[in-house]
Amino acid sequence: MLSAARPDLYEATAQGLRAEPKELPSFWLYDLRGSELYEEITRLPEYYLPRREAEVLEARAPEIAKRTRAETLVELGGGGAKNTGFLVDVLESLERFVPFDVSEQMLRSSANTYPGISVEPIVGDFERDLDALPGGKRRLIALLGSTIGNLAPARRARLLGTLASALEAGDALLLGLDLVKDVARLEAAYNDSAGVTEAFVRNALAAVNGELGAGFDQERFAYEARWDPQHEWMDIGLRAREAHNVAIPGLELDVPFAEGEPLRVEISAKFRKERFEEEARAAGLGLDSWWTDRADDFAVTLLQATREEQP
Ligand code: AVJ
């Protein structure tokens, strides 16, 4: 599975490095080391997301259970997101838990067992392999942690559309969305004082060096995570400290960087209710519920396919 995905990854990597501005697919962030660092991020005082989401899920799990009466819970890209536990505990009708992740390693390490519930992991990329979703009635598909914020708008629209067509009557989608807020708090969440987020992002360079024999020199890049007010996303990556070339033998590529040139490694979009509702509607999804924590930092939203002709 993974090796089948690599040619696409290499193609996307070459394409991103030739693009303007330059970009490295965020896939490179999540190797074993990256996943460990992400775990560490979720415990940082500045990184409020998982705690805010936990607050909402803990408070609303009974209501989610009542509204969905889910028999199958699918967790997309769940590696590291421990928050599904709140749902499993409360969904009385639950028979099956399906963690769905690109990383087999991640699936193995997070292979919780729950009494009376069959755990059926799927190794796959939720942007490509949703065909692999198991059938059955009353499925609840969860994409938590604001993971959807890593997708640029066109990719997000595509994913929401695919999910809308995958949902049958009685199924529901549960999304965790980080909300637009005070810029200082957003920037602090991605510029933590312990430097863990920087290490996490720099690890993407190390991963490309390791797998493609690339010559990224950490010293020649500075870490940068800043709020983009126009797109309302955090723009996260590295910036060349000086003009230089990076050889990538595995891609037969030599990448020139100008002094000060940015290399984006990920975006993390932040959401607003009205705009997201419109985005969902356009994809064929209707909002059933929208819950936030007391501070209005983070939203959890429950959606259903509308099955109406799109204009
Ligand atoms: C896992 C995508 C939700 O965007 O906040 C955390 C990844 N990157 N710190 C996010 C991340 C830097 C995270 N998500």
Coordinates of C-alpha atoms and ligand atoms in Angstrom, one line a residue:
M1 CA 0.0 0.0 0.0
L2 CA 2.6 2.5 1.1
S3 CA 5.1 1.6 -1.6
A4 CA 2.3 2.0 -4.2
A5 CA 1.7 5.5 -2.9
R6 CA 5.3 6.6 -3.2
P7 CA 5.5 7.4 -7.0
D8 CA 2.6 9.8 -6.5
L9 CA 4.4 11.3 -3.4
Y10 CA 7.6 11.8 -5.4
E11 CA 5.8 13.3 -8.3
A12 CA 4.0 15.7 -5.9
T13 CA 7.3 16.5 -4.2
A14 CA 9.0 17.4 -7.5
Q15 CA 6.0 19.4 -8.5
G16 CA 5.9 21.3 -5.2
L17 CA 9.6 22.2 -5.4
R18 CA 9.2 23.5 -8.9
A19 CA 6.2 25.6 -8.0
E20 CA 6.1 29.2 -7.0
P21 CA 6.0 29.6 -4.1
K22 CA 7.8 26.3 -3.3
E23 CA 6.1 23.7 -1.2
L24 CA 6.9 20.3 0.3
P25 CA 3.9 18.0 0.6
S26 CA 3.0 17.8 4.3
F27 CA 3.0 14.0 4.0
W28 CA 6.8 14.2 4.8
L29 CA 5.9 15.5 8.3
Y30 CA 4.5 12.2 9.5
D31 CA 7.2 9.6 9.5
L32 CA 7.8 7.8 12.7
R33 CA 9.8 10.6 14.3
G34 CA 7.3 13.2 13.0
S35 CA 4.5 11.3 14.6
E36 CA 6.3 11.3 17.9
L37 CA 6.9 15.0 17.7
Y38 CA 3.3 15.6 16.8
E39 CA 2.3 13.7 19.9
E40 CA 4.6 16.0 21.9
I41 CA 3.0 19.0 20.2
T42 CA -0.4 17.9 21.5
R43 CA 0.9 18.3 25.0
L44 CA 2.4 21.8 24.6
P45 CA 0.7 24.5 26.7
E46 CA 0.5 26.8 23.6
Y47 CA -1.2 24.1 21.4
Y48 CA -4.7 24.5 22.7
L49 CA -6.4 22.5 19.9
P50 CA -6.7 18.9 21.4
R51 CA -7.8 20.2 24.8
R52 CA -10.5 22.4 23.4
E53 CA -11.7 19.6 21.1
A54 CA -11.7 17.2 24.1
E55 CA -13.8 19.8 26.1
V56 CA -16.4 19.9 23.3
L57 CA -16.5 16.1 22.7
E58 CA -16.7 15.3 26.4
A59 CA -19.6 17.7 26.8
R60 CA -21.4 16.7 23.6
A61 CA -20.7 13.0 23.3
P62 CA -24.1 12.0 24.8
E63 CA -25.9 14.3 22.3
I64 CA -23.8 12.9 19.4
A65 CA -24.7 9.4 20.5
K66 CA -28.4 10.3 20.6
R67 CA -28.4 12.0 17.2
T68 CA -26.4 9.4 15.4
R69 CA -27.0 6.1 17.2
A70 CA -23.9 5.0 15.3
E71 CA -23.1 1.3 14.9
T72 CA -19.8 2.0 13.1
L73 CA -17.3 4.7 14.0
V74 CA -14.7 5.5 11.3
E75 CA -11.8 7.7 12.4
L76 CA -10.0 9.3 9.4
G77 CA -6.4 10.1 9.9
G78 CA -6.7 9.3 13.5
G79 CA -3.1 8.8 14.3
G80 CA -2.4 10.7 17.4
A81 CA -5.9 12.0 17.9
K82 CA -6.9 10.4 21.2
N83 CA -10.2 12.3 21.3
T84 CA -12.2 9.5 19.6
G85 CA -12.2 7.8 22.9
F86 CA -14.9 10.2 24.2
L87 CA -17.2 8.9 21.5
V88 CA -16.5 5.2 21.9
D89 CA -17.2 5.4 25.6
V90 CA -20.7 6.9 25.0
L91 CA -22.0 5.4 21.8
E92 CA -24.1 2.6 23.2
S93 CA -25.0 1.2 19.8
L94 CA -21.4 1.0 18.6
E95 CA -20.4 -2.4 17.2
R96 CA -17.3 -1.5 15.2
F97 CA -14.4 1.0 15.3
V98 CA -12.5 1.6 12.1
P99 CA -9.3 3.7 12.4
F100 CA -8.3 4.7 8.9
D101 CA -4.7 6.1 8.4
V102 CA -1.9 6.1 5.9
S103 CA 0.5 4.8 8.5
E104 CA 0.3 1.2 9.4
Q105 CA 2.7 2.0 12.2
M106 CA 0.4 4.5 13.6
L107 CA -2.6 2.2 13.4
R108 CA -0.6 -0.4 15.3
S109 CA 0.6 1.9 18.0
S110 CA -2.9 3.3 18.6
A111 CA -4.6 0.0 18.4
N112 CA -6.8 0.4 21.5
T113 CA -9.1 -2.4 22.3
Y114 CA -12.6 -1.6 23.5
P115 CA -14.7 -4.3 25.2
G116 CA -17.5 -5.6 23.0
I117 CA -16.3 -3.6 19.9
S118 CA -14.6 -5.0 16.9
V119 CA -11.6 -2.9 15.8
E120 CA -11.0 -3.1 12.0
P121 CA -8.2 -0.8 10.9
I122 CA -7.8 0.3 7.3
V123 CA -4.4 1.4 5.9
G124 CA -5.2 4.1 3.4
D125 CA -5.1 7.8 2.3
F126 CA -8.5 9.3 3.0
E127 CA -8.1 11.6 0.0
R128 CA -7.8 8.7 -2.3
D129 CA -9.0 5.5 -0.8
L130 CA -12.5 6.2 0.7
D131 CA -13.8 3.4 -1.5
A132 CA -12.3 1.1 1.2
L133 CA -14.8 2.4 3.8
P134 CA -16.8 -0.5 5.2
G135 CA -20.6 -0.6 4.4
G136 CA -23.2 -1.0 7.0
K137 CA -25.8 1.2 8.5
R138 CA -25.5 4.2 10.8
R139 CA -21.9 5.0 10.2
L140 CA -20.3 8.0 11.9
I141 CA -17.2 9.2 10.1
A142 CA -15.0 11.4 12.2
L143 CA -12.2 13.7 11.0
L144 CA -11.0 15.4 14.2
G145 CA -8.2 17.6 15.3
S146 CA -8.8 20.2 12.6
T147 CA -6.9 17.9 10.3
I148 CA -9.1 19.1 7.4
G149 CA -7.4 22.5 7.9
N150 CA -4.2 21.1 6.3
L151 CA -6.0 21.0 3.0
A152 CA -6.1 24.0 0.7
P153 CA -9.6 25.0 -0.3
A154 CA -9.8 23.1 -3.6
R155 CA -8.6 19.9 -1.9
R156 CA -10.9 20.4 1.0
A157 CA -13.9 20.9 -1.4
R158 CA -12.9 17.7 -3.1
L159 CA -12.7 15.7 0.1
L160 CA -16.0 17.1 1.4
G161 CA -17.7 16.2 -1.9
T162 CA -16.3 12.6 -1.8
L163 CA -17.5 12.3 1.8
A164 CA -20.9 13.6 0.9
S165 CA -21.3 11.0 -1.8
A166 CA -20.0 8.2 0.5
L167 CA -22.6 9.1 3.2
E168 CA -25.9 7.1 3.0
A169 CA -29.1 7.9 4.8
G170 CA -28.5 7.5 8.5
D171 CA -24.8 8.1 8.3
A172 CA -23.1 11.3 9.6
L173 CA -19.8 13.1 9.5
L174 CA -18.2 14.7 12.5
L175 CA -15.5 17.3 11.9
G176 CA -13.2 19.1 14.4
L177 CA -12.4 22.6 13.2
D178 CA -10.0 25.1 14.7
L179 CA -11.6 28.6 14.6
V180 CA -10.2 32.0 13.6
K181 CA -9.1 33.8 16.7
D182 CA -6.6 36.3 18.1
V183 CA -3.5 36.3 15.9
A184 CA -1.1 36.2 18.8
R185 CA -2.6 33.0 20.2
L186 CA -2.6 31.4 16.8
E187 CA 1.0 32.2 16.1
A188 CA 2.0 31.1 19.6
A189 CA 0.4 27.7 19.0
Y190 CA 2.8 27.1 16.1
N191 CA 5.8 28.9 17.6
D192 CA 6.0 27.2 20.9
S193 CA 8.7 28.2 23.3
A194 CA 10.1 24.7 23.6
G195 CA 10.7 24.6 19.9
V196 CA 8.9 21.3 19.3
T197 CA 6.9 22.6 16.4
E198 CA 10.0 23.8 14.7
A199 CA 11.6 20.4 15.2
F200 CA 8.5 18.8 13.8
V201 CA 8.6 20.9 10.6
R202 CA 12.4 20.6 10.2
N203 CA 11.9 16.8 10.4
A204 CA 10.2 17.0 7.0
L205 CA 13.6 18.1 5.5
A206 CA 15.3 15.2 7.4
A207 CA 12.8 12.8 6.0
V208 CA 13.4 14.0 2.4
N209 CA 17.1 13.8 3.0
G210 CA 16.8 10.3 4.3
E211 CA 14.5 8.9 1.6
L212 CA 15.6 10.8 -1.5
G213 CA 19.2 11.5 -0.7
A214 CA 18.4 15.2 -0.7
G215 CA 21.0 17.7 0.6
F216 CA 18.7 20.0 2.7
D217 CA 21.0 21.8 5.2
Q218 CA 19.0 22.8 8.3
E219 CA 21.4 25.6 9.0
R220 CA 20.6 27.3 5.8
F221 CA 16.9 27.5 6.6
A222 CA 15.0 29.4 9.3
Y223 CA 11.7 28.2 10.7
E224 CA 8.7 30.4 10.2
A225 CA 5.0 30.0 11.0
R226 CA 2.9 33.1 10.4
W227 CA -0.8 34.0 10.1
D228 CA -1.9 34.8 6.6
P229 CA -4.9 37.2 7.1
Q230 CA -6.1 37.0 3.5
H231 CA -6.5 33.2 3.5
E232 CA -7.0 32.9 7.2
W233 CA -4.5 30.1 7.6
M234 CA -1.3 29.6 9.4
D235 CA 1.5 29.4 6.8
I236 CA 4.1 27.0 8.2
G237 CA 7.5 26.2 6.8
L238 CA 11.1 27.3 6.3
R239 CA 12.8 30.3 4.7
A240 CA 16.2 30.1 3.0
R241 CA 18.8 32.2 5.0
E242 CA 21.0 32.6 1.9
A243 CA 20.9 31.8 -1.8
H244 CA 21.9 28.2 -2.4
N245 CA 21.0 25.1 -4.3
V246 CA 19.6 21.8 -2.8
A247 CA 20.4 18.6 -4.8
I248 CA 17.7 15.9 -4.6
P249 CA 19.2 12.9 -6.4
G250 CA 16.1 10.7 -5.8
L251 CA 14.1 13.1 -7.9
E252 CA 16.9 14.0 -10.3
L253 CA 16.4 17.6 -9.2
D254 CA 18.5 20.5 -8.3
V255 CA 16.5 23.1 -6.5
P256 CA 17.7 26.8 -6.4
F257 CA 16.7 28.9 -3.4
A258 CA 17.0 32.7 -3.4
E259 CA 17.9 34.5 -0.2
G260 CA 14.8 34.8 1.9
E261 CA 12.8 32.4 -0.3
P262 CA 10.1 30.5 1.6
L263 CA 9.4 26.8 1.5
R264 CA 5.9 26.0 2.7
V265 CA 5.6 22.7 4.5
E266 CA 2.0 22.9 5.6
I267 CA -1.0 25.2 6.0
S268 CA -3.4 25.1 8.9
A269 CA -6.6 26.8 7.9
K270 CA -8.8 28.3 10.6
F271 CA -12.6 28.4 10.2
R272 CA -15.6 30.6 10.7
K273 CA -19.1 29.1 11.0
E274 CA -20.9 30.9 8.2
R275 CA -18.2 30.4 5.7
F276 CA -17.7 26.7 6.6
E277 CA -21.5 26.1 6.4
E278 CA -21.5 27.5 2.9
E279 CA -18.5 25.4 1.9
A280 CA -20.2 22.3 3.3
R281 CA -23.5 23.1 1.6
A282 CA -21.7 23.5 -1.8
A283 CA -20.2 20.0 -1.3
G284 CA -23.6 18.5 -0.6
L285 CA -23.4 18.5 3.2
G286 CA -25.8 20.1 5.7
L287 CA -24.9 21.1 9.2
D288 CA -26.9 19.2 11.8
S289 CA -25.1 20.7 14.8
W290 CA -22.2 23.1 15.6
W291 CA -20.7 23.0 19.1
T292 CA -17.9 25.0 20.5
D293 CA -15.9 25.1 23.7
R294 CA -16.6 27.8 26.3
A295 CA -13.9 30.1 24.9
D296 CA -15.1 29.7 21.3
D297 CA -11.7 28.4 20.2
F298 CA -12.7 25.2 18.5
A299 CA -15.8 23.7 16.9
V300 CA -17.1 20.2 16.5
T301 CA -19.7 19.9 13.8
L302 CA -22.0 17.1 12.8
L303 CA -23.1 17.0 9.2
Q304 CA -25.3 14.9 6.9
A305 CA -25.5 14.5 3.1
T306 CA -28.2 16.7 1.7
R307 CA -28.8 14.6 -1.4
E308 CA -30.3 17.5 -3.2
E309 CA -29.4 18.5 -6.8
Q310 CA -26.6 21.0 -6.6
P311 CA -27.3 24.1 -8.6
Ligands
AVJ1 C1 -2.5 17.7 12.9 C2 -3.0 19.2 11.1 C3 -4.2 19.4 13.1 O1 -2.4 22.0 11.8 O2 -2.5 22.2 13.9 C4 0.6 21.1 14.5 C5 -0.5 19.8 12.6 N1 1.5 21.4 12.6 N2 1.7 21.9 14.6 C6 -2.3 21.5 12.9 C7 0.5 20.8 13.2 C8 2.2 22.1 13.5 C9 -1.9 20.1 13.1 N3 -2.9 19.1 12.5

